[in-house]
């Protein structure tokens, strides 16, 4: 028999520990969902400890998060020094001198039963060096420094524009803090010294601040970053270490003054033992060199970073250490870890903030009663494990299919044995030019194609149905698609013009 939820068995107290991007995203979302004061939500953060201070590039699904909260896009961009992102440009990944963009949104248009990439493969079987980027509105707009949101023009490439944001992470957290506090979230400033577990079942009973104040709750959200203060230090949940597949373990970051108008895409430039990001914001550019300490010293990494930035540095370079992998359980008893406390896959495809968003939406979908049904917990862990694993495979792909032979690091990456799930995808593409989006994974065929083709992985065959169009007709269609995309890209305003008109930053 189906029972009514009893009020006694409802979660009435949530304590979010940590006020970085993860903590404030969770606080904003819960404050929005738990309307009418059903649940008391508190967040503890320590100004003394601070936040990781990076994490400024996103992927398009973040729009859904902001929309769910009812956040106005222009207001959000104005308050976070934001810019728009149409994809990621990968420089020197396939080989030194090679460059391609992994775009958001599709290539060309789908014809009949097939995605466009099958037709591109047919075309490239006949001719040499055809850049698929010529068939992508996102890539053509990005290369011209242009941006606009999708237009409601049926059958136009302008209706296919898909985008994400770059923003100042500390301003995003501040923006969400204001959102959450306005909706009743109580912020506590303080440093947690001790986590008290219940002796009978190991559930978290309370956390104790340095001044001795105990804070009780039923559900604890661990957003303490790499520390994993609750999920790991107190509960010993365990961590799956993926550094044999994703060997970069350090980043050195430095912001610089803008010397040109911000580009509407992230740049990821490969170096001899890692890669460097460039994230253009309205008021500055974020730069960082992610590298593997086994193959490069801190000094070398810093030197390479400083030699490859454009504007004047605005701060001293700062080092951040990490271990790629994921927590063995994201939800353990009455503790759910989010953000860096739940795992880290390195920032190559800007997926961490998305994984926070995904953790929040899945926790809302599986939100427990106070007796913590284990089947709910198991489902949550299963879903997030699958999400992390798919993203992991996609990031490993970039390292594995590089053709670089110029350093020990790249030789290691080319020869490493990758997870079977990834190897199967590579084999399938190589042998028959087919790609599949497994179990609704985050990255679709367009993304897999962009990286595989961009880095020179050759498919040996293409789909037979792509031959159904006659040669003459096929050439004409392909030429037309290219021309339409070219014209559409020229009709888009520059990002600078778009921002000046709609969302120039406050305090620029
Ligand atoms: P943190 O920002 O570290 O916050 C931890 C919080 O816990 C802080 O408020 C701290 O004060 C609090 N805390 C810790 N211990 C205590 C204690 N004892 N008592 C009280 N409070 C405590 N993600 C992307 O999506 N895109 C990117 O481009 C990207 N780039 C990245 C680059 C690098 C080099 C790294 C390392 C990460 C990057 N990420 C990126 C990931 C992104 O930075 C994080 O996912 C995001 O910032 C969330 O961090 P967090 O809130 O989990 O942790």
XYZ file of C-alpha atoms and ligand atoms in Angstrom:
561
model
C 0.000 0.000 0.000
C 1.224 3.493 -0.847
C 1.683 5.624 2.270
C 1.616 9.368 2.667
C 5.005 10.806 3.562
C 4.911 11.412 7.282
C 6.134 14.776 8.445
C 8.346 13.056 11.039
C 10.215 11.251 8.282
C 10.974 14.341 6.187
C 14.439 15.865 5.874
C 14.137 19.202 7.621
C 17.795 20.223 7.955
C 20.436 20.258 5.216
C 23.954 21.396 5.965
C 26.127 22.280 2.983
C 29.785 22.299 3.946
C 31.850 24.503 1.632
C 31.119 27.701 -0.261
C 32.935 27.266 -3.576
C 31.102 26.868 -6.873
C 29.728 23.489 -5.730
C 28.453 24.696 -2.360
C 26.701 27.764 -3.708
C 25.253 25.949 -6.733
C 23.773 23.385 -4.345
C 22.511 26.091 -1.975
C 20.908 28.053 -4.830
C 19.224 24.966 -6.283
C 17.912 23.638 -2.959
C 16.657 27.060 -1.874
C 14.751 27.249 -5.149
C 13.334 23.738 -4.923
C 12.402 23.761 -1.234
C 9.992 26.609 -1.425
C 7.760 27.535 1.524
C 10.446 26.818 4.121
C 9.961 23.026 4.058
C 13.579 22.556 4.935
C 16.217 24.624 6.728
C 19.329 25.009 4.575
C 22.609 26.218 6.021
C 26.013 26.593 4.372
C 29.342 26.802 6.179
C 32.392 28.236 4.496
C 35.756 29.423 5.666
C 37.153 32.682 4.307
C 40.460 31.632 5.807
C 40.643 28.429 3.718
C 39.116 30.044 0.609
C 38.123 28.292 -2.614
C 40.120 26.598 -5.375
C 39.703 29.801 -7.423
C 39.614 28.193 -10.886
C 36.808 26.687 -12.977
C 35.701 29.339 -15.402
C 34.748 27.502 -18.594
C 31.505 25.577 -18.987
C 29.462 23.517 -21.437
C 26.000 24.379 -22.799
C 23.958 22.425 -20.232
C 24.755 25.120 -17.661
C 22.070 27.193 -19.364
C 19.526 24.695 -18.045
C 20.784 25.182 -14.496
C 20.467 28.958 -14.693
C 17.082 28.655 -16.393
C 15.850 26.287 -13.705
C 16.685 28.983 -11.146
C 14.992 31.623 -13.304
C 18.247 33.564 -13.735
C 18.252 36.168 -16.492
C 21.173 35.485 -18.838
C 22.186 39.090 -19.401
C 22.078 39.846 -15.676
C 24.226 36.789 -14.974
C 26.806 37.731 -17.649
C 26.947 41.331 -16.405
C 27.607 40.198 -12.847
C 30.219 37.542 -13.577
C 32.377 39.309 -16.212
C 31.083 36.566 -18.479
C 31.690 35.859 -22.145
C 30.227 33.305 -24.535
C 31.786 30.026 -25.570
C 31.092 28.229 -28.861
C 33.552 25.397 -28.330
C 37.164 24.589 -27.495
C 40.072 25.086 -29.856
C 42.688 22.359 -29.495
C 46.117 23.463 -30.662
C 49.085 21.051 -31.067
C 47.076 18.036 -29.860
C 47.003 15.791 -32.935
C 50.519 16.876 -33.806
C 52.553 20.035 -33.374
C 51.051 22.677 -35.669
C 47.660 20.939 -35.867
C 44.574 22.798 -34.674
C 40.865 22.007 -34.600
C 37.773 23.161 -32.732
C 35.454 20.872 -30.823
C 32.234 22.821 -31.459
C 29.000 22.998 -29.536
C 26.106 22.150 -31.825
C 26.053 20.118 -35.018
C 28.079 19.951 -38.204
C 26.171 20.556 -41.440
C 22.760 18.974 -41.398
C 21.527 15.441 -41.069
C 20.320 13.903 -44.332
C 18.042 10.895 -44.457
C 18.867 8.494 -41.651
C 22.429 9.619 -41.143
C 24.262 12.227 -39.157
C 26.298 14.661 -41.184
C 29.653 13.141 -40.221
C 28.898 10.080 -42.361
C 28.650 12.328 -45.431
C 31.813 14.139 -44.433
C 33.554 10.753 -44.303
C 32.238 9.925 -47.786
C 33.545 13.235 -49.061
C 36.935 12.814 -47.438
C 37.257 9.314 -48.918
C 37.447 11.016 -52.331
C 39.359 14.168 -51.552
C 42.213 15.187 -49.333
C 42.169 17.527 -46.344
C 38.617 18.773 -46.161
C 38.123 20.641 -42.915
C 34.836 19.600 -41.259
C 34.974 22.963 -39.474
C 33.779 24.566 -42.709
C 30.440 22.866 -42.119
C 29.953 24.028 -38.529
C 28.266 27.315 -37.723
C 29.822 27.309 -34.231
C 33.340 26.936 -35.638
C 32.869 29.521 -38.373
C 31.417 32.035 -35.903
C 34.157 31.275 -33.355
C 36.970 31.787 -35.857
C 35.472 35.153 -36.818
C 35.120 36.210 -33.154
C 31.343 36.356 -33.565
C 28.469 35.436 -31.302
C 24.706 35.489 -31.048
C 22.235 33.127 -29.406
C 20.219 30.853 -31.710
C 17.735 32.663 -33.929
C 14.251 31.361 -34.537
C 14.733 30.936 -38.299
C 13.697 27.447 -39.420
C 16.309 25.559 -41.480
C 18.944 28.247 -40.909
C 22.288 27.356 -39.323
C 21.595 30.363 -37.089
C 18.912 28.318 -35.357
C 21.522 25.661 -34.488
C 23.886 27.824 -32.443
C 24.666 26.195 -29.130
C 26.810 27.896 -26.526
C 28.119 27.963 -22.979
C 29.849 30.614 -20.861
C 33.177 31.660 -19.492
C 32.889 33.508 -16.168
C 34.787 34.587 -13.114
C 34.287 31.670 -10.700
C 34.392 33.815 -7.553
C 31.779 36.193 -9.017
C 29.555 33.254 -9.990
C 29.717 31.936 -6.410
C 28.920 35.452 -5.123
C 26.001 35.732 -7.543
C 24.577 32.389 -6.415
C 25.188 33.251 -2.775
C 23.042 36.342 -3.163
C 20.382 34.210 -4.900
C 20.432 31.598 -2.141
C 20.537 33.999 0.813
C 17.598 35.944 -0.612
C 15.686 32.651 -0.548
C 16.485 31.841 3.045
C 19.811 29.970 3.021
C 21.746 30.771 6.199
C 25.491 31.273 5.714
C 27.855 30.466 8.556
C 31.416 31.687 8.424
C 33.775 29.327 10.248
C 36.218 26.496 10.020
C 35.179 22.953 10.791
C 37.597 21.183 13.075
C 35.809 17.915 13.676
C 33.187 15.705 12.086
C 31.247 13.630 14.644
C 29.944 10.241 13.476
C 27.163 8.319 15.209
C 28.742 5.370 16.995
C 26.032 2.875 16.049
C 25.807 3.317 12.271
C 28.560 5.729 11.170
C 26.119 8.398 9.953
C 27.257 11.993 10.435
C 25.751 13.435 13.594
C 27.274 16.905 13.528
C 30.246 18.993 12.533
C 32.094 21.063 15.077
C 33.494 24.509 14.356
C 36.862 25.649 15.696
C 35.121 27.696 18.402
C 33.423 24.490 19.590
C 29.960 25.201 18.133
C 28.323 21.948 16.975
C 26.094 22.040 13.871
C 23.554 19.250 13.420
C 21.613 18.240 10.315
C 19.999 15.183 8.770
C 21.599 15.494 5.334
C 25.166 16.742 4.868
C 26.461 17.920 1.476
C 30.250 17.760 1.338
C 31.461 20.584 -0.917
C 34.825 21.009 0.791
C 36.826 20.630 -2.421
C 39.817 18.311 -2.708
C 39.849 17.956 1.094
C 36.697 15.815 1.083
C 36.425 16.623 4.783
C 33.255 14.630 5.428
C 33.091 12.005 2.669
C 36.742 10.974 2.933
C 38.522 12.312 5.999
C 35.646 11.360 8.308
C 33.938 8.513 6.447
C 36.865 6.918 4.570
C 34.735 6.332 1.495
C 37.654 5.611 -0.836
C 38.773 7.011 -4.194
C 39.255 5.371 -7.589
C 42.551 6.770 -8.829
C 42.550 7.322 -12.612
C 45.958 8.944 -12.881
C 47.299 6.078 -15.029
C 44.808 7.236 -17.697
C 44.737 10.938 -16.893
C 48.283 11.513 -15.658
C 48.291 15.313 -15.320
C 48.360 16.123 -11.600
C 49.256 19.807 -11.260
C 48.112 23.127 -12.667
C 49.789 26.495 -12.511
C 47.373 29.340 -13.112
C 47.803 33.051 -13.813
C 45.322 35.735 -14.895
C 46.437 38.289 -17.500
C 45.294 41.647 -18.759
C 43.269 41.412 -21.995
C 45.186 42.524 -25.051
C 42.458 41.825 -27.620
C 38.690 41.501 -27.553
C 37.738 38.224 -25.792
C 37.401 35.256 -28.145
C 34.112 33.312 -28.046
C 35.855 30.005 -27.340
C 38.273 28.361 -24.917
C 41.756 27.511 -26.187
C 43.621 24.393 -25.036
C 47.204 24.320 -26.323
C 49.155 21.119 -25.798
C 52.732 21.356 -24.493
C 55.311 18.632 -23.982
C 53.862 17.290 -20.709
C 50.342 18.673 -20.599
C 48.398 21.615 -21.958
C 47.554 25.244 -21.358
C 44.124 26.846 -21.098
C 43.118 30.308 -22.193
C 39.741 31.489 -20.961
C 38.826 35.015 -22.069
C 36.567 37.035 -19.757
C 35.423 40.620 -20.125
C 37.891 42.063 -17.584
C 40.820 39.616 -17.877
C 41.975 36.315 -19.349
C 42.384 33.174 -17.276
C 45.434 31.061 -18.159
C 46.751 27.855 -16.697
C 49.193 25.093 -17.541
C 47.999 21.611 -16.579
C 50.923 19.201 -16.491
C 52.206 15.869 -15.260
C 54.774 16.312 -12.495
C 56.410 13.005 -13.413
C 57.578 14.512 -16.693
C 57.942 18.204 -15.850
C 59.117 20.282 -12.884
C 57.123 23.162 -11.418
C 59.752 25.623 -12.628
C 59.641 24.350 -16.214
C 55.840 24.396 -16.199
C 55.719 27.950 -14.893
C 58.284 29.075 -17.470
C 56.278 27.532 -20.331
C 53.108 29.171 -19.040
C 54.675 32.618 -18.776
C 56.275 32.285 -22.228
C 52.906 31.500 -23.772
C 50.614 34.178 -22.347
C 49.723 37.319 -24.185
C 48.969 40.088 -21.677
C 50.663 41.297 -18.523
C 50.210 38.896 -15.576
C 47.846 40.277 -12.953
C 48.976 38.006 -10.094
C 51.727 35.608 -9.132
C 51.330 32.154 -10.773
C 49.599 29.775 -8.364
C 50.059 25.978 -8.220
C 47.163 23.558 -7.648
C 47.745 19.817 -7.105
C 45.148 17.172 -7.847
C 44.633 13.483 -8.376
C 42.277 12.500 -11.196
C 39.605 9.996 -10.256
C 36.286 9.685 -8.500
C 34.974 8.895 -5.050
C 33.952 5.208 -4.692
C 30.567 6.371 -3.423
C 29.276 9.841 -4.132
C 26.519 9.363 -1.582
C 27.538 7.512 1.587
C 24.968 7.174 4.410
C 23.730 10.742 5.081
C 26.555 12.484 3.223
C 26.553 13.437 -0.477
C 29.795 14.743 -1.979
C 29.642 17.296 -4.776
C 32.245 19.209 -6.755
C 35.899 18.462 -6.178
C 35.020 16.482 -3.041
C 33.337 13.944 -5.330
C 36.186 13.566 -7.820
C 38.083 15.392 -10.519
C 38.656 14.579 -14.174
C 40.965 17.449 -15.050
C 39.632 20.544 -16.792
C 40.244 19.700 -20.470
C 36.583 19.603 -21.526
C 35.257 21.970 -18.823
C 33.066 19.273 -17.310
C 33.433 19.759 -13.532
C 30.756 22.396 -13.141
C 28.471 20.245 -15.246
C 29.119 17.305 -12.914
C 28.112 19.488 -9.961
C 24.926 20.399 -11.799
C 24.279 16.764 -12.565
C 24.851 15.756 -8.911
C 22.348 18.382 -7.797
C 19.659 17.405 -10.275
C 20.065 13.709 -9.501
C 19.934 14.361 -5.757
C 16.734 16.341 -6.233
C 15.291 13.480 -8.304
C 16.286 10.932 -5.635
C 15.815 13.186 -2.628
C 15.539 10.938 0.435
C 13.275 10.697 3.425
C 15.012 10.885 6.786
C 15.372 7.105 7.006
C 17.651 7.104 3.923
C 16.363 4.287 1.737
C 19.451 2.434 0.475
C 17.900 1.762 -2.953
C 17.767 5.536 -3.563
C 21.384 5.875 -2.551
C 22.448 2.993 -4.778
C 20.652 4.465 -7.788
C 22.304 7.833 -7.240
C 25.738 6.257 -7.051
C 25.060 4.162 -10.135
C 23.965 7.203 -12.179
C 26.895 9.367 -11.164
C 29.419 6.583 -11.605
C 28.184 6.147 -15.143
C 28.302 9.904 -15.802
C 31.868 10.247 -14.473
C 32.987 7.191 -16.412
C 31.656 8.424 -19.754
C 33.257 11.836 -19.277
C 36.498 10.154 -18.206
C 36.612 8.145 -21.442
C 36.038 11.215 -23.571
C 38.851 13.120 -21.871
C 41.272 10.177 -22.115
C 40.524 10.044 -25.862
C 42.315 13.386 -26.378
C 45.535 11.987 -24.929
C 45.281 8.545 -26.456
C 44.731 9.546 -30.075
C 47.421 12.209 -30.179
C 50.047 11.455 -32.832
C 52.762 13.365 -30.924
C 56.074 11.600 -30.477
C 58.130 14.531 -29.202
C 58.195 13.725 -25.477
C 58.075 10.878 -22.997
C 54.734 12.160 -21.784
C 53.079 11.855 -25.212
C 54.733 8.505 -25.844
C 53.238 7.280 -22.590
C 49.787 8.597 -23.539
C 49.817 7.090 -27.040
C 50.822 3.683 -25.719
C 48.775 3.508 -22.532
C 46.080 0.903 -22.301
C 42.762 2.717 -22.080
C 39.480 1.535 -20.513
C 37.768 -1.143 -22.596
C 34.705 1.076 -23.047
C 36.866 3.691 -24.764
C 38.915 1.212 -26.767
C 35.696 -0.216 -28.219
C 34.602 3.239 -29.361
C 37.965 3.886 -30.994
C 37.940 0.476 -32.709
C 34.404 0.920 -34.004
C 35.162 4.326 -35.477
C 38.411 3.185 -37.026
C 36.941 0.114 -38.633
C 33.557 1.388 -39.802
C 33.269 5.118 -39.144
C 30.405 4.654 -36.666
C 29.883 6.478 -33.408
C 27.211 5.916 -30.796
C 26.021 7.874 -27.824
C 25.886 5.187 -25.143
C 23.246 5.438 -22.405
C 22.590 9.101 -23.052
C 26.168 10.001 -22.188
C 27.082 13.681 -21.969
C 29.106 13.900 -25.184
C 27.330 12.973 -28.395
C 28.599 11.768 -31.786
C 29.505 15.313 -32.850
C 31.938 15.633 -29.950
C 33.506 12.220 -30.472
C 33.855 12.891 -34.188
C 35.350 16.355 -33.588
C 38.164 14.984 -31.436
C 38.820 11.746 -33.332
C 38.889 13.434 -36.715
C 40.581 16.560 -35.365
C 43.478 14.513 -34.033
C 43.886 12.435 -37.154
C 42.221 9.139 -36.224
C 41.276 7.652 -39.591
C 38.074 5.730 -40.233
C 38.550 2.957 -42.803
C 34.961 2.890 -44.028
C 31.861 4.977 -43.908
C 28.170 4.136 -43.723
C 26.863 2.531 -46.956
C 23.686 4.609 -46.845
C 25.809 7.721 -47.384
C 26.299 6.512 -50.983
C 22.624 6.760 -51.822
C 22.969 10.284 -53.176
C 24.500 10.541 -56.660
C 27.974 12.019 -56.936
C 26.805 15.167 -58.743
C 23.960 15.783 -56.310
C 26.211 15.090 -53.332
C 28.826 17.625 -54.450
C 26.130 20.230 -54.947
C 24.548 19.636 -51.512
C 27.897 19.795 -49.748
C 28.868 23.001 -51.568
C 25.538 24.562 -50.676
C 25.780 23.643 -47.001
C 29.222 25.202 -46.835
C 28.062 28.380 -48.564
C 24.991 28.730 -46.326
C 27.120 28.328 -43.200
C 29.640 30.813 -44.470
C 26.944 33.404 -45.185
C 25.254 32.790 -41.854
C 28.539 33.200 -39.954
C 29.137 36.537 -41.663
C 25.718 37.743 -40.551
C 26.485 37.239 -36.844
C 27.675 40.267 -34.829
C 31.071 40.169 -33.177
C 31.000 38.974 -29.586
C 32.204 42.429 -28.569
C 29.217 44.064 -30.280
C 26.820 41.540 -28.795
C 28.134 42.038 -25.270
C 28.208 45.840 -25.584
C 24.565 45.786 -26.619
C 23.207 43.248 -24.130
C 25.418 42.421 -21.200
C 28.476 44.587 -20.627
C 29.905 43.757 -17.215
C 29.128 45.797 -14.145
C 32.462 47.223 -12.792
C 34.322 46.528 -15.973
P 36.388 24.663 -3.628
O 36.284 25.803 -4.559
O 37.756 24.235 -3.225
O 35.576 25.033 -2.349
C 35.731 24.346 -1.126
C 34.980 25.079 -0.057
O 35.039 24.325 1.139
C 35.531 26.457 0.258
O 34.483 27.363 0.482
C 36.294 26.225 1.567
O 36.377 27.381 2.339
C 35.394 25.170 2.196
N 36.074 24.390 3.225
C 37.064 23.484 3.062
N 37.454 22.987 4.248
C 36.688 23.591 5.186
C 36.612 23.530 6.598
N 37.428 22.747 7.318
N 35.718 24.300 7.234
C 34.884 25.121 6.545
N 34.908 25.230 5.198
C 35.807 24.483 4.535
N 35.597 23.203 -13.821
C 34.920 23.592 -14.916
O 33.732 23.273 -15.030
N 35.519 24.326 -15.876
C 36.831 24.644 -15.816
O 37.330 25.347 -16.696
C 37.594 24.173 -14.732
N 38.915 24.435 -14.615
C 39.613 23.918 -13.556
C 40.999 24.046 -13.517
C 41.731 23.457 -12.471
C 43.208 23.551 -12.459
C 41.048 22.801 -11.430
C 41.800 22.201 -10.286
C 39.675 22.696 -11.457
C 38.957 23.219 -12.528
N 37.575 23.050 -12.609
C 36.896 23.464 -13.711
C 36.848 22.466 -11.503
C 36.202 23.601 -10.703
O 37.190 24.478 -10.237
C 35.443 23.033 -9.519
O 34.579 22.030 -9.959
C 34.602 24.091 -8.870
O 35.354 25.236 -8.596
C 33.997 23.575 -7.593
O 34.937 23.529 -6.563
P 34.401 23.135 -5.119
O 33.313 24.070 -4.769
O 34.122 21.704 -5.137
O 35.686 23.341 -4.202
